[in-house]
Amino acid sequence: MSNNPKSFCTFETAWCPGCGNFNILDSVKTALEDLGKKPHEVIMVAGIGQAAKLPQYIGANAFCGLHGRALPVAVAAKIANDKLTVIVDTGDGDSYGEGGNHFLHNIRRNVNITHFVHDNQIYGLTKGQASPTSLKGMVTGVQVGGNFTEPLNPVLLAIAAGAGFVARAFSGRKEHLVSIMKQAIEYDGYALVDILQPCVSFNKLNTFAYYNQRVYELDETYNRNDKSAALLKAMEVDDKIPIGVLYQEEKETFHQKNPLLQSGEPLLDRTCDIDTINKIMKEFV
Amino acid sequence: MYNLLIGGAAGQGVETTVSILQKLLKKSGYYVFTVRDFMSRVRGGHNFTLVRFGIEPILSHSEKLDGIIAMNEETVDYHIDQLKESGFILCDAKYSTQDTRAIKVDLSTVGKELGNPRVLGSITVGAILKLFGENLNYVDEVLKEFIKDKFYEVNKEAVHKGYQLVESRFSHLQGEARDYMLLSGNEALALGAIASGIRFYCAYPMSPSTSILEYLAFKGTETGIVVEQAEDEIAAINMAIGASFAGAPAMTGTSGGGFSLMVEALGLSGMAEIPLVAVDVMRPGPATGLPTRTEQSDLKFVISASQGEFPRMVIALRNHEDAFYQTTRAVYLADKYQIPVIILSDQYLGDASSTVKPYNLDYMQKLELLKEPEQKDGNYLRYRLTEDGISPRYIPGKSQNIVTADSDEHDEYGHITESGEMRTLMMDKRMKKLDQLKLELQEPDYLGPDDFDTLIIGWGSTYGPIAEAIMLLNDSEDSKYAALIFGDIYPLPDQQLKEKAAKAKRIINVEQNATGQLAALIREYTGITCTKSILKYNGRQISGEEIVHRIRKEGSYEQ
Ligand SMILES: Cc1ncc(C[n+]2csc(CCOP(=O)(O)OP(=O)(O)O)c2C)c(N)n1
Ligand code: SF4
Ligand SMILES: [Mg+2]
């Protein structure tokens, strides 16, 4: 096991055979390599969950924090060092449930990070309870009479909340997924990719077959800059599910808006000199 | 030493009046100590501030008043019992008080003449200067500091008018604090944060910690410290940890309620060994408690906050010197040991202003970050098992080494593991860091004579009141008193404590909480039992006089 990889090597995983996560791992690796990123310039950030193990399985800087708390860590790491490519790669429960407040407010902050959500519409690691995106009627060990809570539509929410890059992808369409991932990483601002990911062990509703029947790729005729159209597209979640970049808009990033971050100089390289400190003390005299 | 109470309703400008007055007194050379007592509301209510000044250093507030400056009638009613026989009341001619000590002046008429009732405070300032035999030399520069340009002239006139309204009673005394700083505990802490080298401060507003956030934001451009208001305290602490991981020394601050939300991430800092400084400016709890008042009731909480076991340090701030130097030390120690360091302050210290000598930056322990680590080809282990438990911490992106952080139990590389053997090794590695940290703990401050029979024990902001009580007690009684006041409080430095406790006939803990948390901690770690507790938990800070009074009343017991 090398810890100084020249490319994004991957490690043995603890995922179930046939899980949709494998394609996502492969795609992240391919996207980063295609973009010519170097492992030491990338931080992969996750919370806790099955999806959240991904940073453990890829040879890059990695931060596996607390359940639901990947976004605050990632955003602050980017604030600390703009030179890093920061990618949150984690689950739907982590992103939209436990971390829901951070999701909402980091759309507003618009720090230049990328957010890949393995949306398996279930809590995998804790062995199959409803997640915020679980469909109505799903029976689980907790939702014993079937889930009767309205599922969250994360892409609709993100567009409505003002995100500048919102995409949906499917782990069963790897090439497409890689292409979307690359666009998201290259986008200047907060970019969300909600990735439909079958959980073969616990989600018996949203299987590979279920998605294969429904997903279709958005083509050139679709105008990703039209917000009203995007809102409508984002609401297609039943018989047909569009995948691709649903909405994109150029927006001022956090670093562009914050005068202290415009220079792009990593915070680590800055100092506050003694003269400044003495000058500030004089103001109290 | 004089002690004035200035009272009025919220929104009447008591705050600004006090800021101007205390600065003028300091410029004239006095030591000043100011304590604010305000209600959790923006308008109305009854707010007051105690301004104590004199030509000797002042450590705390006092309840016995030399003067009441009343900007509303309630101020007279509420506080007249505290006024000394020789004291005075400065109030408007229209007030109903028949007290012979009242100096009634036509404040509101003068205000009307000046065409602005909001200059009442400045008229009062003028009158106070005259009463104490001060001149008007510093009025211009101080007004410019606190009053907006367009109101400057009218306020200046108000001060001059006020000066004419009364006769001098006292004569000017020359103190030596003219070149001292006058600042609040929270400002001192924020200055410490600036000097320490932090690059990122992240918090969610919560009284009484908010002024740290505001001051650092205000100074952002000058200092380069990035300040971010988080969406909640969970984000605040996780952001501080993320920034620290990516190389920006970081701090977060809150009060007990916000700290309660932070506890899981406190453990993340311990587990992933990411330096973090978290400030808890305490207020009375539980739940929302008394938002603008003071208490020392979070000690046992912060010592044990978060599941599991991990090394941490807790430093309690005792005064405005500590607020600066200990904050710089906290940042230094958090980095050195890669642990969370918690700073405990409280509303009393946070909001109280004091004159202090400008801080000497040579006394600070300086942070040295490992900016350009050597390249470890194929063998950089973030969590290497080392002799002292401290592993080399590299910054992601600063070399080609891969840096990991994991909240799961992990191996030396930082990969999740469930090996029982590795778990034990990693727990031992982390806990071992405390062995070395214990060697650099600071013993509590010892006050009083070598020869004593009663030992008072306290921590944090009761330092001033206890110090004053020791002086009062030793001045007036045969029995001899000494005190130990803890700053470093966890791990508990116990050398002095054991020595002094062995000699003491009785030990009294004085704490601003209901359960005697320090006494319990001492009992747990040393077996030493306090003979008597003096506890206060009504949200108001105990004074030196009150400690003396309660020792005489409640402490008349023998072992
Ligand atoms: C504070 C906290 N609460 C609960 C858990 C237990 N927990 C771990 S992962 C998880 C849900 C994971 O779901 P998701 O994020 O969708 O990831 P998946 O396993 O489905 O990939 C839960 C509830 C935890 N680790 N921490
Ligand atoms: S539980 Fe589900 S999501 Fe987790 S690895 Fe197994 S199949 Fe994948
Ligand atoms: Mg899930």
XYZ file of N, CA and C in Angstrom, chain A residues 1-6 11 38-43 47-48 53 55-67 69 71-81 84 98 101-103 105-106 109 254 258 260-261 266-272 274 276-285, chain B residues 23 26-27 145 178-183 187 191 194-195 199-200 215 219-226 228-232 234-235 238-239 241-243 245-248 264-265 268 274 359 361 369 371 375 377-380 395-408 413 415-416:
426
model
N 0.850 -1.194 0.000
C 0.000 0.000 0.000
C 0.887 1.246 0.000
N 0.941 1.920 -1.100
C 1.788 3.112 -1.178
C 1.013 4.310 -0.659
N 1.705 5.202 0.044
C 1.004 6.400 0.497
C 1.507 7.627 -0.240
N 2.253 7.407 -1.283
C 2.755 8.532 -2.040
C 2.519 8.275 -3.516
N 1.252 8.147 -3.866
C 0.957 7.670 -5.212
C 1.202 8.747 -6.261
N 1.625 8.306 -7.398
C 1.794 9.233 -8.502
C 0.459 9.367 -9.245
N -7.885 1.266 -3.315
C -7.609 0.233 -2.328
C -8.761 -0.753 -2.255
N -3.179 16.089 -9.434
C -2.186 15.284 -8.719
C -2.733 14.937 -7.332
N -2.508 13.710 -6.877
C -3.096 13.265 -5.603
C -2.846 14.223 -4.439
N -1.669 14.834 -4.383
C -1.373 15.679 -3.223
C -2.060 17.050 -3.316
N -2.652 17.332 -4.476
C -3.366 18.614 -4.604
C -4.860 18.478 -4.368
N -5.274 17.231 -4.139
C -6.710 16.962 -4.007
C -7.025 16.553 -2.568
N -8.107 17.087 -2.017
C -8.604 16.539 -0.740
C -9.979 15.953 -0.984
N -18.253 12.305 5.203
C -18.739 12.138 6.567
C -18.639 10.666 6.920
N -19.761 10.072 7.329
C -19.771 8.649 7.662
C -20.915 7.964 6.929
N -17.006 6.053 2.696
C -15.714 5.349 2.772
C -14.864 5.607 1.537
N -13.257 8.123 0.221
C -11.932 8.732 0.384
C -10.874 7.776 0.941
N -11.326 6.738 1.645
C -10.387 5.743 2.171
C -9.829 4.863 1.057
N -10.545 4.817 -0.044
C -10.220 3.853 -1.095
C -9.484 4.480 -2.268
N -9.090 5.735 -2.121
C -8.447 6.406 -3.248
C -7.188 7.091 -2.725
N -6.145 7.056 -3.502
C -4.879 7.603 -3.035
C -4.802 9.106 -3.225
N -5.394 9.841 -2.294
C -5.314 11.310 -2.305
C -5.398 11.756 -0.849
N -5.176 13.047 -0.591
C -5.425 13.524 0.756
C -6.872 13.212 1.099
N -7.107 12.784 2.327
C -8.462 12.361 2.666
C -8.849 12.835 4.054
N -10.089 13.244 4.165
C -10.621 13.626 5.472
C -11.942 12.898 5.669
N -11.939 11.911 6.554
C -13.185 11.217 6.883
C -13.628 11.715 8.240
N -14.569 12.638 8.212
C -14.967 13.310 9.451
C -16.166 12.671 10.107
N -17.077 13.507 10.570
C -18.248 13.030 11.298
C -19.438 12.891 10.365
N -20.389 12.084 10.776
C -21.606 11.900 9.992
C -22.304 13.251 9.797
N -21.089 15.999 8.496
C -20.268 17.210 8.635
C -19.173 17.335 7.590
N -19.373 18.844 4.585
C -19.347 20.155 3.916
C -18.583 21.231 4.701
N -18.864 21.422 5.998
C -18.117 22.464 6.716
C -16.603 22.254 6.649
N -16.177 20.998 6.768
C -14.746 20.701 6.716
C -14.190 21.065 5.338
N -14.902 20.640 4.303
C -14.426 20.841 2.938
C -14.338 22.324 2.589
N -15.393 23.029 2.941
C -15.467 24.454 2.618
C -14.337 25.212 3.320
N -14.090 24.849 4.583
C -13.036 25.546 5.329
C -11.652 25.178 4.809
N -11.490 23.923 4.368
C -10.191 23.530 3.805
C -9.911 24.354 2.544
N -10.957 24.575 1.753
C -10.801 25.373 0.531
C -10.517 26.839 0.887
N -11.180 27.333 1.934
C -10.913 28.712 2.381
C -9.448 28.817 2.819
N -8.982 27.780 3.509
C -7.602 27.809 4.000
C -6.599 27.746 2.862
N -6.912 26.985 1.838
C -5.960 26.848 0.742
C -6.676 26.684 -0.596
N -5.974 23.968 -3.419
C -6.394 22.572 -3.352
C -7.684 22.346 -4.140
N -28.520 14.278 8.016
C -27.721 14.801 9.143
C -27.055 16.141 8.792
N -28.564 21.160 7.063
C -28.368 22.603 7.272
C -27.116 23.104 6.552
N -26.078 22.281 6.567
C -24.836 22.686 5.889
C -25.038 22.707 4.366
N -25.842 21.770 3.883
C -26.149 21.698 2.442
C -26.794 23.016 2.001
N -26.884 25.979 3.470
C -26.133 27.225 3.641
C -24.854 27.268 2.821
N -24.350 26.100 2.442
C -23.164 26.150 1.585
C -23.512 26.403 0.129
N -23.190 29.996 0.353
C -21.805 30.457 0.467
C -21.081 30.410 -0.872
N -17.309 32.459 -3.322
C -16.972 32.959 -1.994
C -15.608 33.664 -2.009
N -15.064 37.550 -1.083
C -14.401 37.883 0.177
C -13.063 38.571 -0.099
N -10.603 39.203 1.575
C -9.421 38.587 2.173
C -8.962 37.347 1.419
N -9.793 36.891 0.492
C -9.433 35.648 -0.207
C -9.135 35.859 -1.682
N -2.625 30.982 -0.008
C -3.063 30.111 1.095
C -2.873 30.810 2.455
N -3.818 30.610 3.366
C -3.745 31.286 4.669
C -2.474 30.908 5.423
N -2.052 29.684 5.220
C -0.846 29.194 5.885
C 0.370 30.059 5.569
N 0.407 30.619 4.380
C 1.580 31.390 3.971
C 1.529 32.851 4.422
N 0.447 33.232 5.098
C 0.324 34.638 5.516
C 0.739 34.792 6.976
N 1.209 35.981 7.298
C 1.486 36.266 8.702
C 0.975 37.659 9.031
N 0.693 37.851 10.305
C 0.324 39.174 10.783
C 1.546 39.679 11.536
N 4.484 41.838 13.643
C 4.528 42.414 14.996
C 4.067 43.877 14.984
N 1.888 45.336 13.119
C 0.421 45.407 13.073
C -0.167 45.127 14.457
N 0.367 44.111 15.112
C -0.161 43.765 16.443
C 0.065 44.935 17.411
N 1.249 45.510 17.361
C 1.531 46.663 18.244
C 0.630 47.849 17.920
N 0.381 48.044 16.638
C -0.475 49.149 16.223
C -1.897 48.942 16.754
N -2.374 47.707 16.648
C -3.726 47.417 17.143
C -3.789 47.621 18.665
N -2.747 47.229 19.354
C -2.745 47.419 20.819
C -2.818 48.906 21.177
N -2.139 49.723 20.387
C -2.137 51.180 20.650
C -3.544 51.763 20.612
N -4.411 51.151 19.798
C -5.775 51.676 19.708
C -6.526 51.589 21.034
N -6.032 50.751 21.933
C -6.695 50.633 23.235
C -6.089 51.568 24.278
N -5.003 52.249 23.909
C -4.322 53.112 24.898
C -5.074 54.431 25.034
N -12.529 55.958 29.448
C -11.336 56.298 28.668
C -10.736 57.621 29.157
N -8.889 56.965 32.363
C -7.623 56.279 32.089
C -6.584 57.252 31.525
N -7.033 58.107 30.583
C -6.102 59.085 29.977
C -5.542 60.012 31.040
N -13.206 59.427 19.272
C -13.105 57.973 19.182
C -14.487 57.302 19.264
N -1.816 56.009 32.465
C -2.095 56.784 31.247
C -1.730 56.051 29.959
N -0.609 55.330 29.962
C -0.194 54.630 28.746
C -0.610 53.164 28.721
N -1.463 52.818 29.640
C -1.976 51.446 29.645
C -3.063 51.314 28.582
N -3.413 50.061 28.289
C -4.569 49.813 27.426
C -5.794 49.690 28.320
N -6.934 50.015 27.744
C -8.187 49.786 28.453
C -9.028 48.908 27.535
N -9.248 47.665 27.962
C -9.980 46.770 27.064
C -10.740 45.696 27.830
N -11.992 41.392 24.252
C -11.054 42.065 23.345
C -9.631 41.566 23.592
N -7.291 39.821 20.892
C -5.921 40.278 20.622
C -4.943 39.107 20.729
N -5.143 37.101 17.654
C -4.423 37.754 16.554
C -2.918 37.520 16.701
N -2.429 37.757 17.914
C -0.989 37.626 18.141
C -0.527 36.173 18.025
N -5.250 31.915 11.705
C -5.566 32.456 10.379
C -7.048 32.363 10.069
N -7.816 31.696 10.955
C -9.222 31.464 10.666
C -9.996 31.423 11.970
N -15.045 41.547 16.935
C -13.763 42.259 16.931
C -12.818 41.670 15.877
N -11.220 43.471 12.504
C -9.773 43.581 12.268
C -9.286 42.674 11.124
N -10.218 42.050 10.416
C -9.829 41.084 9.381
C -8.876 41.636 8.341
N -9.203 42.790 7.807
C -8.373 43.344 6.740
C -6.957 43.610 7.227
N -6.858 44.130 8.440
C -5.527 44.445 8.966
C -4.705 43.203 9.287
N -5.381 42.205 9.838
C -4.650 41.040 10.339
C -4.573 39.908 9.333
N -5.459 39.923 8.339
C -5.496 38.815 7.374
C -6.209 37.587 7.913
N -6.762 37.677 9.105
C -7.493 36.524 9.660
C -8.865 36.456 8.997
N -9.159 35.319 8.402
C -10.461 35.141 7.764
C -11.476 34.768 8.844
N -15.462 33.827 9.621
C -16.687 33.393 8.973
C -17.772 33.105 10.003
N -18.959 33.652 9.758
C -20.105 33.326 10.605
C -20.732 32.043 10.064
N -20.703 31.013 10.875
C -21.198 29.705 10.426
C -22.708 29.639 10.538
N -23.295 28.614 9.903
C -24.750 28.448 9.951
C -25.206 27.898 11.294
N -24.317 27.286 12.044
C -24.620 26.818 13.389
C -23.285 26.445 14.047
N -22.245 23.602 15.063
C -21.663 22.346 14.566
C -20.800 22.662 13.348
N -21.315 23.525 12.488
C -20.528 23.952 11.323
C -19.305 24.729 11.788
N -16.612 22.358 13.006
C -16.111 21.514 11.917
C -15.337 22.332 10.889
N -15.744 23.570 10.692
C -14.994 24.440 9.779
C -13.629 24.771 10.367
N -11.931 22.947 12.289
C -11.118 21.730 12.147
C -10.658 21.552 10.698
N -11.551 21.808 9.746
C -11.187 21.675 8.333
C -10.086 22.642 7.942
N -10.194 23.876 8.430
C -9.179 24.882 8.116
C -7.842 24.488 8.743
N -6.796 21.493 9.489
C -6.270 20.360 8.706
C -5.537 20.871 7.466
N -6.121 21.892 6.829
C -5.526 22.411 5.596
C -4.485 23.499 5.866
N -4.057 23.632 7.113
C -2.889 24.456 7.405
C -3.143 25.823 7.987
N -4.403 26.189 8.239
C -4.673 27.498 8.837
C -5.005 27.318 10.315
N -19.412 16.704 19.649
C -18.986 15.559 18.838
C -17.696 15.899 18.082
N -17.654 17.117 17.569
C -16.478 17.526 16.799
C -15.259 17.769 17.688
N -13.656 14.725 17.472
C -13.018 14.566 16.160
C -11.621 15.183 16.179
N -6.141 16.879 15.233
C -6.092 18.142 14.513
C -6.173 19.282 15.518
N 0.622 44.432 26.132
C 1.184 43.085 26.220
C 2.563 43.032 25.586
N 5.033 41.073 23.552
C 4.981 39.952 22.606
C 6.142 38.982 22.802
N 4.791 26.579 12.531
C 4.147 25.567 11.712
C 5.155 24.893 10.799
N 5.882 24.144 7.725
C 5.355 24.568 6.428
C 5.834 23.714 5.271
N 10.161 15.439 1.961
C 9.419 14.482 1.172
C 9.713 13.083 1.671
N 9.378 9.545 0.707
C 8.956 8.745 -0.431
C 8.344 7.444 0.015
N 7.074 7.365 -0.145
C 6.393 6.105 0.129
C 6.243 5.753 1.587
N 6.715 6.600 2.514
C 6.557 6.167 3.896
C 6.132 7.262 4.866
N 5.420 8.261 4.388
C 4.895 9.236 5.344
C 3.671 8.649 6.023
N 0.957 19.266 6.106
C -0.196 20.001 5.597
C -0.479 19.537 4.165
N -1.711 19.163 3.872
C -2.033 18.700 2.515
C -1.655 19.749 1.466
N -1.044 19.305 0.403
C -0.704 20.213 -0.687
C 0.633 20.906 -0.508
N 1.226 20.792 0.710
C 2.496 21.480 0.935
C 3.686 20.604 0.576
N 3.425 19.349 0.320
C 4.458 18.449 -0.176
C 3.704 17.402 -0.984
N 4.441 16.445 -1.520
C 3.722 15.426 -2.290
C 3.189 14.315 -1.405
N 3.440 14.430 -0.101
C 2.931 13.410 0.813
C 1.409 13.470 0.873
N 0.827 12.319 1.065
C -0.622 12.229 1.210
C -0.961 12.320 2.697
N -1.849 13.258 3.016
C -2.204 13.480 4.421
C -3.649 13.021 4.642
N -3.839 12.261 5.704
C -5.177 11.738 5.976
C -5.666 12.201 7.345
N -6.974 12.180 7.505
C -7.570 12.424 8.823
C -8.763 11.498 8.906
N -8.931 10.852 10.047
C -10.021 9.890 10.142
C -10.660 9.916 11.522
N -11.978 9.996 11.501
C -12.709 9.974 12.775
C -12.969 8.540 13.220
N -12.801 7.601 12.304
C -12.833 6.186 12.700
C -11.507 5.871 13.378
N -1.280 4.870 8.862
C -1.492 5.600 7.615
C -2.712 6.521 7.709
N -5.887 4.878 7.813
C -6.967 4.086 7.241
C -7.781 3.459 8.354
N -9.082 3.389 8.132
C -10.008 2.766 9.069
C -9.522 1.356 9.420
